[in-house]
PDB file of C-alpha atoms in Angstrom:
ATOM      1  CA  UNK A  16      15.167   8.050 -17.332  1.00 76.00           C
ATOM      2  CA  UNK A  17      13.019   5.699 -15.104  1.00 80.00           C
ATOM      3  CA  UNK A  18       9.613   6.401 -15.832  1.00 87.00           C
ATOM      4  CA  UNK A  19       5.581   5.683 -14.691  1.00 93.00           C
ATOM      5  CA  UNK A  20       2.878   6.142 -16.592  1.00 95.00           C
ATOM      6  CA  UNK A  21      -0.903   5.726 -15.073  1.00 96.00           C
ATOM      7  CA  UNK A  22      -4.244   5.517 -16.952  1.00 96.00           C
ATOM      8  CA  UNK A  23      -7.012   7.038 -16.671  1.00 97.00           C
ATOM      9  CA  UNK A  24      -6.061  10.252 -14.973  1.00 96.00           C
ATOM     10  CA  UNK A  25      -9.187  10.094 -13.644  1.00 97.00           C
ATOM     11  CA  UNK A  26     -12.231   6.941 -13.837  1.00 98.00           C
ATOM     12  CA  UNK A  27     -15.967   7.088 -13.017  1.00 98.00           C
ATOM     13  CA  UNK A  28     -17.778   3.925 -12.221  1.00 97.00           C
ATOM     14  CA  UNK A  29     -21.165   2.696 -10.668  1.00 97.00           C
ATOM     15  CA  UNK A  30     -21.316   0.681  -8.208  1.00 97.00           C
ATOM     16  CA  UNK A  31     -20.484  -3.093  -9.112  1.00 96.00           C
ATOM     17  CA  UNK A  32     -18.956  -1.892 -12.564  1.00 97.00           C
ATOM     18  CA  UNK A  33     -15.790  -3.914 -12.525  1.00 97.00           C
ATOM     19  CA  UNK A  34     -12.674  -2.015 -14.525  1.00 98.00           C
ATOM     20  CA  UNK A  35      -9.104  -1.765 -14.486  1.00 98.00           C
ATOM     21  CA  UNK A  36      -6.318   0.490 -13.548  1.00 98.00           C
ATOM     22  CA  UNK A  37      -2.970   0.600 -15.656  1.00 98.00           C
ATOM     23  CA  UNK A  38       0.634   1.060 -14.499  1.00 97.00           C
ATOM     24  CA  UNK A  39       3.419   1.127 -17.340  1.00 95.00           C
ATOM     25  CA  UNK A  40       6.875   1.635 -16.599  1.00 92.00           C
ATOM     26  CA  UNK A  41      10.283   1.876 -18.463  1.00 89.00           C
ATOM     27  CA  UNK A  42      12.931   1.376 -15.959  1.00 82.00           C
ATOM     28  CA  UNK A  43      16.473  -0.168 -16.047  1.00 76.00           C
ATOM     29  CA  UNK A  44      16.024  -2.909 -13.903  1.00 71.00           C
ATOM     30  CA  UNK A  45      12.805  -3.499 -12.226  1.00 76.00           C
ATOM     31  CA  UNK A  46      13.012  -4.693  -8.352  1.00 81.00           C
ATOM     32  CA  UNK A  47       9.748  -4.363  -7.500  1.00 90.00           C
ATOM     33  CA  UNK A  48       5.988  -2.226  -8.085  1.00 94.00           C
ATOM     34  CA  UNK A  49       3.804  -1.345  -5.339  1.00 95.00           C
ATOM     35  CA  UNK A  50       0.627  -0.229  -5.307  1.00 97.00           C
ATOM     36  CA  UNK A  51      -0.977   1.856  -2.782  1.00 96.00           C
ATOM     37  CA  UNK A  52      -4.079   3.729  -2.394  1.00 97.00           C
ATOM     38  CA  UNK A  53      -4.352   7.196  -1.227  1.00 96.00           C
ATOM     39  CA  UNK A  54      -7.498   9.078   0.283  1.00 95.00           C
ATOM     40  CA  UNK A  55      -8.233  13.279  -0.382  1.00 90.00           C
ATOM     41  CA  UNK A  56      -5.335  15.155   2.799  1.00 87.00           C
ATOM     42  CA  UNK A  57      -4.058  11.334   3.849  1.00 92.00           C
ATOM     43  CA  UNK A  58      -0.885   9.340   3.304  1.00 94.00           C
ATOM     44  CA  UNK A  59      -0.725   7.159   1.236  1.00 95.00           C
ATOM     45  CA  UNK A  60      -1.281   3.197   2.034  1.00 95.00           C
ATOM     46  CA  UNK A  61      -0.076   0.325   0.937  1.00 93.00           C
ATOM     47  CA  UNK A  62      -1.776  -2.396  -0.730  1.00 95.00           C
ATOM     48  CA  UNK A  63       0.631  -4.751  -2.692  1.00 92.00           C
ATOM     49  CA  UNK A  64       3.906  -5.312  -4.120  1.00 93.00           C
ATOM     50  CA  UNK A  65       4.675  -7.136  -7.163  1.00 93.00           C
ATOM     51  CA  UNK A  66       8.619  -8.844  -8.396  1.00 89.00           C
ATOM     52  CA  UNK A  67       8.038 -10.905 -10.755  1.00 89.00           C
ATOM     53  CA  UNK A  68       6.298 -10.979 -14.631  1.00 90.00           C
ATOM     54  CA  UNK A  69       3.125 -13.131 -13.960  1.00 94.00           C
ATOM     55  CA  UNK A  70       2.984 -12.410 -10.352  1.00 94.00           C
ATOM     56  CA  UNK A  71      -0.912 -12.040  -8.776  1.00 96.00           C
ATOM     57  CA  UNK A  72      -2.053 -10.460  -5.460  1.00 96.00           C
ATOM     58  CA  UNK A  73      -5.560  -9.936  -4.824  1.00 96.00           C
ATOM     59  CA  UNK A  74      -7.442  -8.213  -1.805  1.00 94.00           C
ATOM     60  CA  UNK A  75     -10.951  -8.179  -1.286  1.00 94.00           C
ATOM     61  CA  UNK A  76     -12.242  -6.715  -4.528  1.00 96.00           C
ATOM     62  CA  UNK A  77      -9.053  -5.890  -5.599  1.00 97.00           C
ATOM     63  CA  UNK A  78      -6.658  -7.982  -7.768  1.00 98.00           C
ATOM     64  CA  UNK A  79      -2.813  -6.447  -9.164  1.00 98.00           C
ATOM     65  CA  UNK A  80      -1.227  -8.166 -11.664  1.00 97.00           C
ATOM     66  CA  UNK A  81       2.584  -8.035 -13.244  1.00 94.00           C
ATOM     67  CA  UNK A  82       3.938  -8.553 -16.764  1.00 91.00           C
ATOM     68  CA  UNK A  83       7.096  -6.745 -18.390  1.00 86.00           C
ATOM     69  CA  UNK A  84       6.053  -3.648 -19.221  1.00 89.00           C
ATOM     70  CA  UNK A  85       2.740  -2.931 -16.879  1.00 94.00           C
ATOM     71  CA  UNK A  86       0.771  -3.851 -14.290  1.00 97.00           C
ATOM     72  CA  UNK A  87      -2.930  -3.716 -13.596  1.00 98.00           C
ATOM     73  CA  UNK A  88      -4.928  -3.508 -11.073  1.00 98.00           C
ATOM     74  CA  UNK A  89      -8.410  -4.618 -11.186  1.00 98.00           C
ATOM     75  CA  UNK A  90     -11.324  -3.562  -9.262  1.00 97.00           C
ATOM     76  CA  UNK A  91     -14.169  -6.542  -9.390  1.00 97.00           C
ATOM     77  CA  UNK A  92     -17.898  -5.126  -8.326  1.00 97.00           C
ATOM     78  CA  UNK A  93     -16.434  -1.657  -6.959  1.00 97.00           C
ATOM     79  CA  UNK A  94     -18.194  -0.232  -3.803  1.00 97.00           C
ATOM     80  CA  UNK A  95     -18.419   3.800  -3.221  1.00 97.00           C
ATOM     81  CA  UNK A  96     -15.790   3.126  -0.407  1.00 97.00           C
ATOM     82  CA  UNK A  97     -13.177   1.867  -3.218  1.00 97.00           C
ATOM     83  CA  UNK A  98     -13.084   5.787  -4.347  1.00 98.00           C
ATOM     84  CA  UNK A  99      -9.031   6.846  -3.806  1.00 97.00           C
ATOM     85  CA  UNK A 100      -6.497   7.787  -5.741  1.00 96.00           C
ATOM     86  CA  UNK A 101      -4.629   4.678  -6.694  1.00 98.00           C
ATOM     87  CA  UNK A 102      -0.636   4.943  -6.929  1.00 97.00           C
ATOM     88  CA  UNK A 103       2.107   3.010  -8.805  1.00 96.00           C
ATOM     89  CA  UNK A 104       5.577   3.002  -7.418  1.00 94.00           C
ATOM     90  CA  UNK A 105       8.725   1.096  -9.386  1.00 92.00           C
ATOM     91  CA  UNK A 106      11.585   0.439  -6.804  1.00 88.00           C
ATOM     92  CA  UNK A 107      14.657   1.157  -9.255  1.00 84.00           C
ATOM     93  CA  UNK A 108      18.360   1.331  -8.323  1.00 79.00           C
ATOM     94  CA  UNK A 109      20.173   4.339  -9.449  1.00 75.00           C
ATOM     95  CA  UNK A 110      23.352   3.731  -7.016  1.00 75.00           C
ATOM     96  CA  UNK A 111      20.766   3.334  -4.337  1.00 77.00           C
ATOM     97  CA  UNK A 112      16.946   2.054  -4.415  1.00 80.00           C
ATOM     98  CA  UNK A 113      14.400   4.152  -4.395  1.00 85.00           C
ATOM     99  CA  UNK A 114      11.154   4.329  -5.152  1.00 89.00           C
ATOM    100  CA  UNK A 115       9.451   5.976  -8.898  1.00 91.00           C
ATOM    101  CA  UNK A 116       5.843   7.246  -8.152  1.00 93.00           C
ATOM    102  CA  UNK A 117       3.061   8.056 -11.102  1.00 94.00           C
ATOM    103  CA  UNK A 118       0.782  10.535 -10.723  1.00 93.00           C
ATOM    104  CA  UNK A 119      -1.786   7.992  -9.822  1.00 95.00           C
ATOM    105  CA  UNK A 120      -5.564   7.212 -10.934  1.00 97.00           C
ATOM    106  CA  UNK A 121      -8.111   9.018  -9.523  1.00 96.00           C
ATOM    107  CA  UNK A 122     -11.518   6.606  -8.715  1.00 98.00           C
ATOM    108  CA  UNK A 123     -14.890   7.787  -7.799  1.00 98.00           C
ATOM    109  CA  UNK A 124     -17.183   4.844  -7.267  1.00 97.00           C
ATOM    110  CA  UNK A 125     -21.051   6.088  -7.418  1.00 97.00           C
ATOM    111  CA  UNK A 126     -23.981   4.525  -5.138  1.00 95.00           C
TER     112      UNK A 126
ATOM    113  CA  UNK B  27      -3.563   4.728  11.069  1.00 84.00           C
ATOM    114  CA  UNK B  28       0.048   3.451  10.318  1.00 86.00           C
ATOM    115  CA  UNK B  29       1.666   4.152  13.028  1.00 93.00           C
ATOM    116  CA  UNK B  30       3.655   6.841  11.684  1.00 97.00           C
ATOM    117  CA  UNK B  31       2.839  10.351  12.928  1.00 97.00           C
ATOM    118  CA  UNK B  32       3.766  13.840  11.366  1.00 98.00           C
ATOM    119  CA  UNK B  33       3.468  16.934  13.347  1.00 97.00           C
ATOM    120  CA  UNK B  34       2.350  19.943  12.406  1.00 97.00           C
ATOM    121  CA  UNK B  35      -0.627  18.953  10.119  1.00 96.00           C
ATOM    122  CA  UNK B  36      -0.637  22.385   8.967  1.00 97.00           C
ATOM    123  CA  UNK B  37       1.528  24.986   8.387  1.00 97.00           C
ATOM    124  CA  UNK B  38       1.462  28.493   6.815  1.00 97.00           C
ATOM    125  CA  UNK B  39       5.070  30.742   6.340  1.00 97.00           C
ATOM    126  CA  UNK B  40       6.104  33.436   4.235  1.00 97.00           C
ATOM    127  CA  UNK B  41       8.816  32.975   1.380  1.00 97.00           C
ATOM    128  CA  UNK B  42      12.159  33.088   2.865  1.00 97.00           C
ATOM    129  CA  UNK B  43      11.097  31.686   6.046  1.00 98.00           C
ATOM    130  CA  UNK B  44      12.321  28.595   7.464  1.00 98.00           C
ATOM    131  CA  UNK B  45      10.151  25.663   8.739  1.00 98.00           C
ATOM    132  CA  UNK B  46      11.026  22.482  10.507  1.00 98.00           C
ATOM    133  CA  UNK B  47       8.590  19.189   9.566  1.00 98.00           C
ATOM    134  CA  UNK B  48       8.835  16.534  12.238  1.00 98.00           C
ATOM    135  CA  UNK B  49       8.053  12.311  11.382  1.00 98.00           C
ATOM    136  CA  UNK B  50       7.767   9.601  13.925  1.00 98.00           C
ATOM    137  CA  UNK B  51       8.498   6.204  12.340  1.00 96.00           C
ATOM    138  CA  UNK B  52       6.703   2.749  13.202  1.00 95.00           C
ATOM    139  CA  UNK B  53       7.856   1.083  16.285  1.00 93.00           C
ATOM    140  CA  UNK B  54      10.765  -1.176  14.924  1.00 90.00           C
ATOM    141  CA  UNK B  55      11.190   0.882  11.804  1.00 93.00           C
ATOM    142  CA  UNK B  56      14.982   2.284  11.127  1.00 92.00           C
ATOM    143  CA  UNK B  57      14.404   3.832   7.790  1.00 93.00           C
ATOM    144  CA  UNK B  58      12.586   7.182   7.317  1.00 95.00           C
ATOM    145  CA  UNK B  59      11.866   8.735   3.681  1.00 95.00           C
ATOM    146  CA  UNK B  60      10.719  11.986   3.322  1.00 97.00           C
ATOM    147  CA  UNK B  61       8.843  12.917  -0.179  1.00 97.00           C
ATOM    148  CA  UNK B  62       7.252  15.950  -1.698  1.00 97.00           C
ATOM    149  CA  UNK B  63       3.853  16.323  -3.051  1.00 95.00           C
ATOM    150  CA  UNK B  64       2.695  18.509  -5.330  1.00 90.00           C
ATOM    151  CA  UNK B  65      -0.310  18.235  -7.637  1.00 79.00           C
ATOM    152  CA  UNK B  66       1.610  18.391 -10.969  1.00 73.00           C
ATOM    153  CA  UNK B  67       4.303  16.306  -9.655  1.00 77.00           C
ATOM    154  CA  UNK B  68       3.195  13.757  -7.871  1.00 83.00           C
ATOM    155  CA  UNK B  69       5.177  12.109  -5.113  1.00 92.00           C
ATOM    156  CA  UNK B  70       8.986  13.000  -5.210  1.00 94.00           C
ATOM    157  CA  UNK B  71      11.493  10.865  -3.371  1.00 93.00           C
ATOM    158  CA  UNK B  72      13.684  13.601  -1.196  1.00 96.00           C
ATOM    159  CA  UNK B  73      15.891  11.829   1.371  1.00 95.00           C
ATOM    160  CA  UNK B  74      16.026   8.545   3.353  1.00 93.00           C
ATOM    161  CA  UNK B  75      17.702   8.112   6.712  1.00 94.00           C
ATOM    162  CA  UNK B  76      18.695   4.633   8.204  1.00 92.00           C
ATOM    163  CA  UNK B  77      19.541   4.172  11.740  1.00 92.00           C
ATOM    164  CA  UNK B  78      20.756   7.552  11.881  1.00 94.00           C
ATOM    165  CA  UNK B  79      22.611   7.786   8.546  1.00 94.00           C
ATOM    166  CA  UNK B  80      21.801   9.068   5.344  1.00 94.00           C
ATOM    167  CA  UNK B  81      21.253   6.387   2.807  1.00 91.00           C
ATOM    168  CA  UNK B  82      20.126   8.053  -0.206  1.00 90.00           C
ATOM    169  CA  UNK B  83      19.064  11.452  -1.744  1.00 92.00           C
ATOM    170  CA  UNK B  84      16.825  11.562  -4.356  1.00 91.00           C
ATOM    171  CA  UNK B  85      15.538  15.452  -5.536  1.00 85.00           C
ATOM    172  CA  UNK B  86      16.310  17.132  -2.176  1.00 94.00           C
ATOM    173  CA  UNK B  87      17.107  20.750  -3.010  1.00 95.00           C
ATOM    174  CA  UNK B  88      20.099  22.340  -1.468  1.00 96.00           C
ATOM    175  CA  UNK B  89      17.886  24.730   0.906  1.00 97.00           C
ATOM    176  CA  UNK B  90      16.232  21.446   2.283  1.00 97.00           C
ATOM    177  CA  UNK B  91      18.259  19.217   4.775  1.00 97.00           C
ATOM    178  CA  UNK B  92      16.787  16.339   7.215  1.00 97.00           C
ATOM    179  CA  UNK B  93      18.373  14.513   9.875  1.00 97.00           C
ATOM    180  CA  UNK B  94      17.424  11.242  12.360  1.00 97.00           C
ATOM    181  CA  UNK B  95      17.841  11.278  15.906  1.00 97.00           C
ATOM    182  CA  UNK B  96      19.073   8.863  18.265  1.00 96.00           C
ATOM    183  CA  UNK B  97      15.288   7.558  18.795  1.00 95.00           C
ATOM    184  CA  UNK B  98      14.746   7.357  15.113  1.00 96.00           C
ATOM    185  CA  UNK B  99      12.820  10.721  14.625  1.00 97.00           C
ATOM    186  CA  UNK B 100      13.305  12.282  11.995  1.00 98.00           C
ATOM    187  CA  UNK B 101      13.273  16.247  10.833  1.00 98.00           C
ATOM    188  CA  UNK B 102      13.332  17.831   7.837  1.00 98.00           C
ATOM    189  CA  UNK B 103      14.251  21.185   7.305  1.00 98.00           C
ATOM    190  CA  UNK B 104      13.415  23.710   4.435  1.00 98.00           C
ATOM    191  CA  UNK B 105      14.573  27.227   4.460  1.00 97.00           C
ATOM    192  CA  UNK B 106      14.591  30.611   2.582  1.00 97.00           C
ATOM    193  CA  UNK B 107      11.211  29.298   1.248  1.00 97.00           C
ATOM    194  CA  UNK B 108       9.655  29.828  -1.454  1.00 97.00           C
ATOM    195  CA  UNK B 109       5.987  30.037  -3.144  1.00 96.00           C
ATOM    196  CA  UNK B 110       6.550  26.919  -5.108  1.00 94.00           C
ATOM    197  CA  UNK B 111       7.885  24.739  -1.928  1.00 96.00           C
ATOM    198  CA  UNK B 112       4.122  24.973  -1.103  1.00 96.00           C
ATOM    199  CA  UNK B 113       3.037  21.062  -1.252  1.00 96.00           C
ATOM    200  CA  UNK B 114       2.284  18.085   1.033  1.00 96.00           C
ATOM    201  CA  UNK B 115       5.623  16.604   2.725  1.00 97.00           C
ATOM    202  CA  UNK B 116       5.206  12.847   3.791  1.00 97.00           C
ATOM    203  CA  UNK B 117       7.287  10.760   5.773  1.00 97.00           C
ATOM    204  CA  UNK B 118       7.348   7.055   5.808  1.00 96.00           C
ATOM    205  CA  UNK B 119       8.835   4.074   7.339  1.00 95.00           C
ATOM    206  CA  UNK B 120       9.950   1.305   6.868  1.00 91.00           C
ATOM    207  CA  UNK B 121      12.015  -1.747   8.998  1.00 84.00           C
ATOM    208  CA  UNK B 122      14.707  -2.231   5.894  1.00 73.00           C
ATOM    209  CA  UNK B 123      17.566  -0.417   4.886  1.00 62.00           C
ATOM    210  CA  UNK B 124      19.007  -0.882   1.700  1.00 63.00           C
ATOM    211  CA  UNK B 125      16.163  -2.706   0.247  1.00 66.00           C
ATOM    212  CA  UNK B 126      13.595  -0.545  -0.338  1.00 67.00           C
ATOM    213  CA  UNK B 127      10.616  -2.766   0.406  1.00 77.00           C
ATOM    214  CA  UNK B 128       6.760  -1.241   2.092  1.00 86.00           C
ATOM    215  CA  UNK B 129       6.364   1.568   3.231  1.00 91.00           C
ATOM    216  CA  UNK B 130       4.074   2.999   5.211  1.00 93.00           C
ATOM    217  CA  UNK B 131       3.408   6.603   5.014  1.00 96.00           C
ATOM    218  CA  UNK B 132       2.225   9.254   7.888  1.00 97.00           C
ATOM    219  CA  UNK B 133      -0.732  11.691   7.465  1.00 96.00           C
ATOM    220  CA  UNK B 134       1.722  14.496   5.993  1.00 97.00           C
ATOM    221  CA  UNK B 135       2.054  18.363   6.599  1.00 97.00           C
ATOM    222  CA  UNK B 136       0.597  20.208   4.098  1.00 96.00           C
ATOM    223  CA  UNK B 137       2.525  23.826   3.834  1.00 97.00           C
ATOM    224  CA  UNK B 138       1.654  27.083   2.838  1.00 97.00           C
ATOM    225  CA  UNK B 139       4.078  29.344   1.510  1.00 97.00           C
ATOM    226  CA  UNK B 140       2.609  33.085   1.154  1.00 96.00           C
TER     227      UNK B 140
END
């Protein structure tokens, strides 16, 4: 069964305390991971997507990488506005694509 | 603000009601996805729509159904509700069909079941 896996649950930082998010997955066939950020009674928004093993996309202070198995996504000098929940979604194909959601990282960046 | 818009915002029922959830996709945008969210679950893929056709079902219970309109609006229906259908219900958009690339979600409807 396709699966995705997020840690922390849940991470506290200070302000400008760099740190990373992880994303594993074990899917049969990977066409794609997507990150997205979501903010407390909002929809969810998109921030990258990732194909390949190796594969880099930054954005202001953050930065998602790619390998095999996970991805990261790092968060250099966080500011309180960088608090979300942070998603993972794995596009699989099952007879049709869709996309595999974890249950996310919650952040909480503190002045 | 993506562009996609959800109406009601809010909505409270009693079990074995039926509701009716209503998405707006992007301008340009001929797939809609509807997805459940509740907090042990996390997002669940229920339906997509393309250009007026279903294109895939993910975890859509038989008591749900959803349909796209002729201007690309989409509705999703749940009925004989029941306490654990409470959640948030998000729609999003997207311009491609069978690829499953971005997606941009609306705000959501969070419902109530009593």
């Amino acid at each position: 069964e396709d699966q995705v896996t997020q840690s922390p649950e849940a991470l506290r930082l200070q302000e400008g305390e760099s740190s990373s998010l992880n994303c594993s997955y074990t899917v049969s066939g990977l066409r794609g991971l997507f990150w997205y950020r979501q903010d407390p009674g909002k929809g969810p928004e998109f921030l990258f997507t990732l194909y390949s093993a190796g594969e880099e996309k930054e954005k202001e202070r953050l930065k998602a990488t790619l390998t095999k198995k996970e991805s990261f996504l790092h968060i250099t000098a966080p500011k309180p506005e960088d608090s979300a929940t942070y998603l993972c979604a794995v596009r699989v194909n099952t007879g049709f694509q869709k996309l595999v959601f974890g249950t996310g990282t919650r952040l909480l960046v503190s002045p | 603000d993506s562009g996609v818009t959800q109406t009601p915002k809010h909505l409270i029922t009693a079990t074995g009601q039926r509701v009716t959830l209503r998405c707006s996709p992007r301008s340009g945008d001929l797939s809609v996805y509807w997805y459940q969210q509740s907090l042990d679950q996390g997002l669940q893929f229920l339906i997509q729509y393309y250009n007026g056709e279903e294109r895939a079902k993910g975890n859509i219970l038989e008591r749900f159904s959803a349909q796209q309109f002729p201007d690309l609006h989409s509705e999703l229906n749940l009925s004989s509700l029941e306490l654990g259908d409470s959640a948030l219900y998000f729609c999003a958009s997207s311009v491609a069909g069978v690829e499953v690339n971005e997606q941009f979600f609306g705000p959501g409807t969070r419902l109530t079941v009593l």
